């Protein structure tokens, strides 16, 4: 192993160590990369003049049409959160399924899937369901571990069900990696992987996870009836389900349908979703008092993501200048088991990194390093790889001890729920997600059939 390659490994180790200490992600990536660039130039391992490409790369990030959809989808999610649609959905669906054993658990999963397709925000969904459903489930005798695990897992569906922010960012990175892999193979008219491809590919696995979650709750209710008892309808709020369900479903169909059927690009569909969310909120409450906090929160989330992306761009530039991308490509190519062995190692690495890094950090730091090397290998479909990574990243939101969903839930959980209840309750759902990964491994058509049907991929 050459000295520049050793230096590139030290760059990754230093960045991860700084993140573990707790330094801000964007500043860590940019700062550590700049330090290693200066040291590498001083030692003759790289030419610091390569950093002259950074302004053009940042300009490319800020003018990326795909990423333009991101703030509008975030705005749509925050606006729907503020309009209190989620509370009404939980109450009405809870009334519908409450008389069944495990019925409140079914309601949480189904509403979680619906909110995932309309808001795409894990934190907002976890807090809302934690505030409303956890006290109700505990009051009616649900096991605290089952209740907290169900709420946490259902909230993370927002990262796999379109229009997920993770899928938008991951789609952009997979597309860049796929084009780089094709250019390396000598194809100078490379194919494109669009965000629409990943949206279509994620529908099957997202539905699979919903079915598996429901099946697990049904199994627990059957084996341990006292853990998930039925609830008398008189104990639940009254109201029409259709009245509160119709508007968000129409919005979801309009946004996703326009993307999947090629009527609109993701950016155009995101603008439709943002306007639709404003109209829905306007029907329920005065708009102006709600608009300011929604715009502020949207700006904060968007700025955070783009600042991380800019820091990751500098990190990627220095890593490649040190020859790290070639080192990773050779390492994955030489693994036993060929392409399957390489994908398995990367999936294991992403799963383990999920214990100490969040999904955005992994997308911006790890995926640009490993994805081009994987997509050079024969027989790896970029949409399948992207969906495998997306499902894997979903578990990072539930990994103890740093899973963000666990912290969101801990912050709003009733006093009867201890931290150990949340950590133990989430384990079966992490196992379910790993099982879904195995299903995707042996049945790739679950991720590739819809993109092929819609776009001929």
XYZ file of C-alpha atoms in Angstrom, residues 5 17 33 47-48 53 55 100 148 163 183 194 200 221 228 273 293 310 322 347 372 389 414 417 435:
25
model
C -3.357 5.480 0.039
C -13.201 10.254 14.914
C -10.166 17.583 4.452
C -1.187 18.831 -5.535
C -3.272 21.324 -3.589
C -12.088 22.701 -8.763
C -15.944 26.413 -6.530
C -58.989 -5.624 16.960
C -42.393 2.269 21.572
C -40.951 11.322 -1.611
C -17.164 6.625 -18.269
C -33.163 9.499 -12.025
C -40.522 3.737 -8.251
C -51.190 -10.029 19.478
C -51.737 -5.782 22.426
C -46.858 19.317 -3.330
C -42.312 29.072 11.395
C -20.517 21.182 0.409
C -4.881 11.006 -2.634
C -23.866 -3.459 3.098
C -18.546 4.035 -8.343
C -28.568 1.094 0.537
C -44.535 9.215 28.909
C -41.595 4.243 29.203
C -34.939 -9.622 6.668
